[in-house]
CSV table of C-alpha atoms and ligand atoms in Angstrom, one decimal:
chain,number,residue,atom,x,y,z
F,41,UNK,CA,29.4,3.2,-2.3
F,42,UNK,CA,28.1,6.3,-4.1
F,43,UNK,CA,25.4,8.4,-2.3
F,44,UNK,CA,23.3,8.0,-5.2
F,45,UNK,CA,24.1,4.6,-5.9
F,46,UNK,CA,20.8,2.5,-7.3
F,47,UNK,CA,21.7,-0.5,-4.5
F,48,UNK,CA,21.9,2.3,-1.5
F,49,UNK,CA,19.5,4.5,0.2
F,50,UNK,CA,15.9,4.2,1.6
F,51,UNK,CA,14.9,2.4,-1.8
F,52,UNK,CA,17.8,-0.6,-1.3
F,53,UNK,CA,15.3,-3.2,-0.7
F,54,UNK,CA,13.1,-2.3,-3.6
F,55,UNK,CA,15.6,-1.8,-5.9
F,56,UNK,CA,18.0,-5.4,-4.3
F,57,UNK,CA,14.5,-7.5,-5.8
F,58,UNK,CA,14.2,-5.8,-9.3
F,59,UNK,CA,16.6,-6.3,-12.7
F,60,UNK,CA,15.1,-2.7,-14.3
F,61,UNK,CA,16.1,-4.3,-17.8
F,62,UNK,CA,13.4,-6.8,-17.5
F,63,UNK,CA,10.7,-5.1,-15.7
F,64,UNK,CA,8.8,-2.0,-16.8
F,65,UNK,CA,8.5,-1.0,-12.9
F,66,UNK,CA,10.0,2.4,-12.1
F,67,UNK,CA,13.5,2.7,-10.5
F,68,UNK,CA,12.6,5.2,-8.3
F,69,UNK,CA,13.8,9.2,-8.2
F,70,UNK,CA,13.2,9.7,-5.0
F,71,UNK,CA,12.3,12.6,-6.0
F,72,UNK,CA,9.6,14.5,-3.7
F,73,UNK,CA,6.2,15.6,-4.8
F,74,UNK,CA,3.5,17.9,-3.9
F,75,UNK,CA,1.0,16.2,-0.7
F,76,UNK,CA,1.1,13.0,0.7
F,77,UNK,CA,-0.1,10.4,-1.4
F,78,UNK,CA,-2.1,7.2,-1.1
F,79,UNK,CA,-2.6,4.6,-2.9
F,80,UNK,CA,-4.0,0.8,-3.3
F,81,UNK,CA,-3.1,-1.8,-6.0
F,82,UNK,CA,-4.5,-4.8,-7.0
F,83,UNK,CA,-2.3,-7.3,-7.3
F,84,UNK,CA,-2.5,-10.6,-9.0
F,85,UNK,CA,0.7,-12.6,-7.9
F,86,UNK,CA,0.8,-16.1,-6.9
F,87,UNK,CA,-2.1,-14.7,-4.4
F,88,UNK,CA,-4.1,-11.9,-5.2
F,89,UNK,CA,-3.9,-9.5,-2.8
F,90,UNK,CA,-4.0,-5.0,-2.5
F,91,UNK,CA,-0.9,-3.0,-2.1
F,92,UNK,CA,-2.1,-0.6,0.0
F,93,UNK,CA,0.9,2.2,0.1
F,94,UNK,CA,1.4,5.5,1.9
F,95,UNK,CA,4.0,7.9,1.0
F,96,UNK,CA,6.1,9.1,4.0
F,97,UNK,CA,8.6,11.5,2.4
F,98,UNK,CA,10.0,10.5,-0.9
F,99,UNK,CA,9.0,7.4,-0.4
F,100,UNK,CA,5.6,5.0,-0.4
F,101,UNK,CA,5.7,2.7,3.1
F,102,UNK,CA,4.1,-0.3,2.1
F,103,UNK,CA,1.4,-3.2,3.2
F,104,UNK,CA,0.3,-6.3,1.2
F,105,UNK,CA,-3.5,-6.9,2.5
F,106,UNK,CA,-3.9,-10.2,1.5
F,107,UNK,CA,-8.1,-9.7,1.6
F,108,UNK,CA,-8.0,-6.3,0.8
F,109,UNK,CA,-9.7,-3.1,2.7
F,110,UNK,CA,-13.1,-3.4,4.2
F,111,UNK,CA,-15.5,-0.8,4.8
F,112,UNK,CA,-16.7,-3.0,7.9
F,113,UNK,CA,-15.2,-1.5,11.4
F,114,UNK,CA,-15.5,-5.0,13.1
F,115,UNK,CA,-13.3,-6.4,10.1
F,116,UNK,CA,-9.8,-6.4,10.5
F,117,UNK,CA,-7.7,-7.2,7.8
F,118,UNK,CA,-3.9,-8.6,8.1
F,119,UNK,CA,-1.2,-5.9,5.8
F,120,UNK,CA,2.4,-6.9,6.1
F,121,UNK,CA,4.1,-4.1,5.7
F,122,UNK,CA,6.6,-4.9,2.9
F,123,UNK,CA,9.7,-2.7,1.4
F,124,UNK,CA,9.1,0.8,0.8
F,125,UNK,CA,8.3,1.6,-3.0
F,126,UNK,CA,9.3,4.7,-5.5
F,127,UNK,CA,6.7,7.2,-5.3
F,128,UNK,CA,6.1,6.7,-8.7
F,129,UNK,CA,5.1,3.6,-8.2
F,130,UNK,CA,1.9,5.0,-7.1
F,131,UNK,CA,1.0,5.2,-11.2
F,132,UNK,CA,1.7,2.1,-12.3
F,133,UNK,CA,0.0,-0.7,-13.9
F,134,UNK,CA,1.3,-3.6,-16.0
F,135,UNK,CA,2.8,-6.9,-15.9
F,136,UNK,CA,5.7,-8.0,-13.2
F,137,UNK,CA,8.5,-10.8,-14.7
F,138,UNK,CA,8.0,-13.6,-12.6
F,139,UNK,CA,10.3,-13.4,-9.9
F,140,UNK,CA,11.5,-13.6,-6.3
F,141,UNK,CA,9.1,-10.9,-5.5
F,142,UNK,CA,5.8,-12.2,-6.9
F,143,UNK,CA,5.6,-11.3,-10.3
F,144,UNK,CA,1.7,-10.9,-11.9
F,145,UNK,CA,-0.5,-7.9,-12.8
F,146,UNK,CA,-0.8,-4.6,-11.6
F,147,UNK,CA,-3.7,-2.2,-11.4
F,148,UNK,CA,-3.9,0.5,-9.8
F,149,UNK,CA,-7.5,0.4,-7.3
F,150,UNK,CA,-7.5,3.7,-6.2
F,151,UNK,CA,-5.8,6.6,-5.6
F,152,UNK,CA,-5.6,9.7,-3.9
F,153,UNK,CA,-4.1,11.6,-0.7
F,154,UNK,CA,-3.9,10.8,3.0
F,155,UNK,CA,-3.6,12.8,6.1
F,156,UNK,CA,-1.7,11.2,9.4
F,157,UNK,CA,-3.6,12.1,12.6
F,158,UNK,CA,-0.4,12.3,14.0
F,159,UNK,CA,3.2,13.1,13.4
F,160,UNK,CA,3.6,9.7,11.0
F,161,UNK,CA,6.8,9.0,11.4
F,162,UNK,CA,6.3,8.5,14.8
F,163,UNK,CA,3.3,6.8,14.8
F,164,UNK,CA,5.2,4.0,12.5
F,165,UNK,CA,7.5,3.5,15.1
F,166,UNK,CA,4.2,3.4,17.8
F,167,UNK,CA,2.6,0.8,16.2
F,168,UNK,CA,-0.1,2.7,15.5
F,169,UNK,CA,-1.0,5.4,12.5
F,170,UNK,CA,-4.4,6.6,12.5
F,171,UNK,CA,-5.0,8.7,9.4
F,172,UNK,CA,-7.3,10.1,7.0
F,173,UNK,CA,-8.1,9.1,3.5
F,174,UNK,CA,-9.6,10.7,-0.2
F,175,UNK,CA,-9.6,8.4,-2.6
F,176,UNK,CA,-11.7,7.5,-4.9
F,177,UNK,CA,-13.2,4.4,-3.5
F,178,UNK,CA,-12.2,4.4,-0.1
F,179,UNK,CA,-12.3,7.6,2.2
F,180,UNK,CA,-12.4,9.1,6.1
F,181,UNK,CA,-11.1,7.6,9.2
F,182,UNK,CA,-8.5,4.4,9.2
F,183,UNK,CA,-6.1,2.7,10.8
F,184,UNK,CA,-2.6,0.6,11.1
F,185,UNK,CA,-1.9,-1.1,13.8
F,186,UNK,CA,1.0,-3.5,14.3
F,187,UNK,CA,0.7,-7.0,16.4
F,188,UNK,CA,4.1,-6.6,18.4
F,189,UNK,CA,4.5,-9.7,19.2
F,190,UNK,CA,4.7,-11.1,15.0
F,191,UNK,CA,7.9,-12.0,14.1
F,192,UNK,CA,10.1,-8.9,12.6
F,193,UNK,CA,7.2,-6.7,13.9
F,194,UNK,CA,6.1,-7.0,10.0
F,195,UNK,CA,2.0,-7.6,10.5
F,196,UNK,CA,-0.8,-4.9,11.0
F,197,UNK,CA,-4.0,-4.5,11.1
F,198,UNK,CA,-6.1,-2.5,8.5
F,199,UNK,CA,-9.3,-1.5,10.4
F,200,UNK,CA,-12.2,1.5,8.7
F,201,UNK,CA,-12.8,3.7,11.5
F,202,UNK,CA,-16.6,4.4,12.6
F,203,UNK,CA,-17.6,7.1,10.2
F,204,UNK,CA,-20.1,7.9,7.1
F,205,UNK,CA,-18.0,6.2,4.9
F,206,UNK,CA,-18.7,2.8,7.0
F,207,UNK,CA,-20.7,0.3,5.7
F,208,UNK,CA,-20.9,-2.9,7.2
F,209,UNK,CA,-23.0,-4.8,4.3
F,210,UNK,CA,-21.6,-4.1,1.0
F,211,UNK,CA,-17.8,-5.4,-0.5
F,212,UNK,CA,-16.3,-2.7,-2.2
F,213,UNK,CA,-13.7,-5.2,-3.9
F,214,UNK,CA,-16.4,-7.1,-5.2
F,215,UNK,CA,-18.6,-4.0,-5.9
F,216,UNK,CA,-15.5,-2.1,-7.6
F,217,UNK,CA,-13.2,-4.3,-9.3
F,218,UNK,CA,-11.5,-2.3,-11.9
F,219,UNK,CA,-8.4,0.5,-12.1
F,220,UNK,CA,-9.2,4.1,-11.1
F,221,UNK,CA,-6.5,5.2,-13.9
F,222,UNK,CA,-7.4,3.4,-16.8
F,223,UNK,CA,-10.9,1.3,-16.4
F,224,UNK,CA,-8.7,-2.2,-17.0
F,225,UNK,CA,-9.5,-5.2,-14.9
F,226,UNK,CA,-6.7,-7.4,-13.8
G,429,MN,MN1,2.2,-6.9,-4.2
């Protein structure tokens, strides 16, 4: 099979789920950009749920948080991490085909960069990524961590770290429901 082959490389997975002739979803480059970025989408599939996704290299590692992020650091919310996406997935918004994958709307919830505390890739295979975020509705200390003992390693934890952008009252998803990029609600 061809090196650049659309069925081969880190974006197999992604690419195994999707017929590109149907769905306005981006194929994927994996081309490189500047900075690391972050992102969260809303997601309205048969559940609604935030794509939270990270970009380690030329790619975005990925977790569906079925309740979203909270601001609360004594809230703990499950993210299975799911197939790595395109980085230019980061921009998109739209409608998904129905399919095997979930199908639904798209938003994108915010967006911005994150910093690893430590070297990432290692921290992935750890368990454990603590990291920075500046986005536009969530920011400062976060972290990952993975329950070993879940089947296929697959479930994390999303937890806000202890810091000035804490707040154990409010709910940001409820407080800001709509897309960063465009202003649309799902
Ligand atoms: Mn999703």
């Amino acid at each position: 099979m061809a090196k650049n082959d659309l069925s081969s490389g880190r974006l197999g997975r992604y690419r195994a789920k999707r017929q590109f002739d149907r769905t306005s979803e981006p194929k994927g480059s994996g081309a490189s950009g500047d900075g690391a970025l972050y992102v969260v989408q809303k997601h309205s599939a048969r559940q609604l749920h935030y794509d939270l996704r990270l970009q380690f290299g030329n790619v975005l590692k990925s977790w569906a948080v079925s309740k979203g992020p909270s601001l609360n650091p004594k809230v703990r919310r499950l993210a299975v991490h799911v197939e790595e996406h395109p980085i230019e997935y980061a921009r998109f918004e739209g409608t998904i085909p129905k399919g095997e994958y979930g199908g639904g709307s798209v938003l994108v919830w915010d967006i911005g960069t994150w910093v690893p505390m430590d070297d990432p890739t290692a921290s992935f295979d750890k368990g454990i990524i603590k990291f920075r975020v500046a986005g536009e509705k969530l920011k400062g200390g976060w972290s990952l961590v993975r329950l070993k003992d879940e089947e296929d390693d697959k479930v994390w934890l999303l937890i806000k770290e202890r810091d000035i952008y804490a707040d154990r009252d409010g709910d940001i998803l409820h407080d800001k429901p709509i897309s960063f990029l465009t202003g649309r609600a799902i």
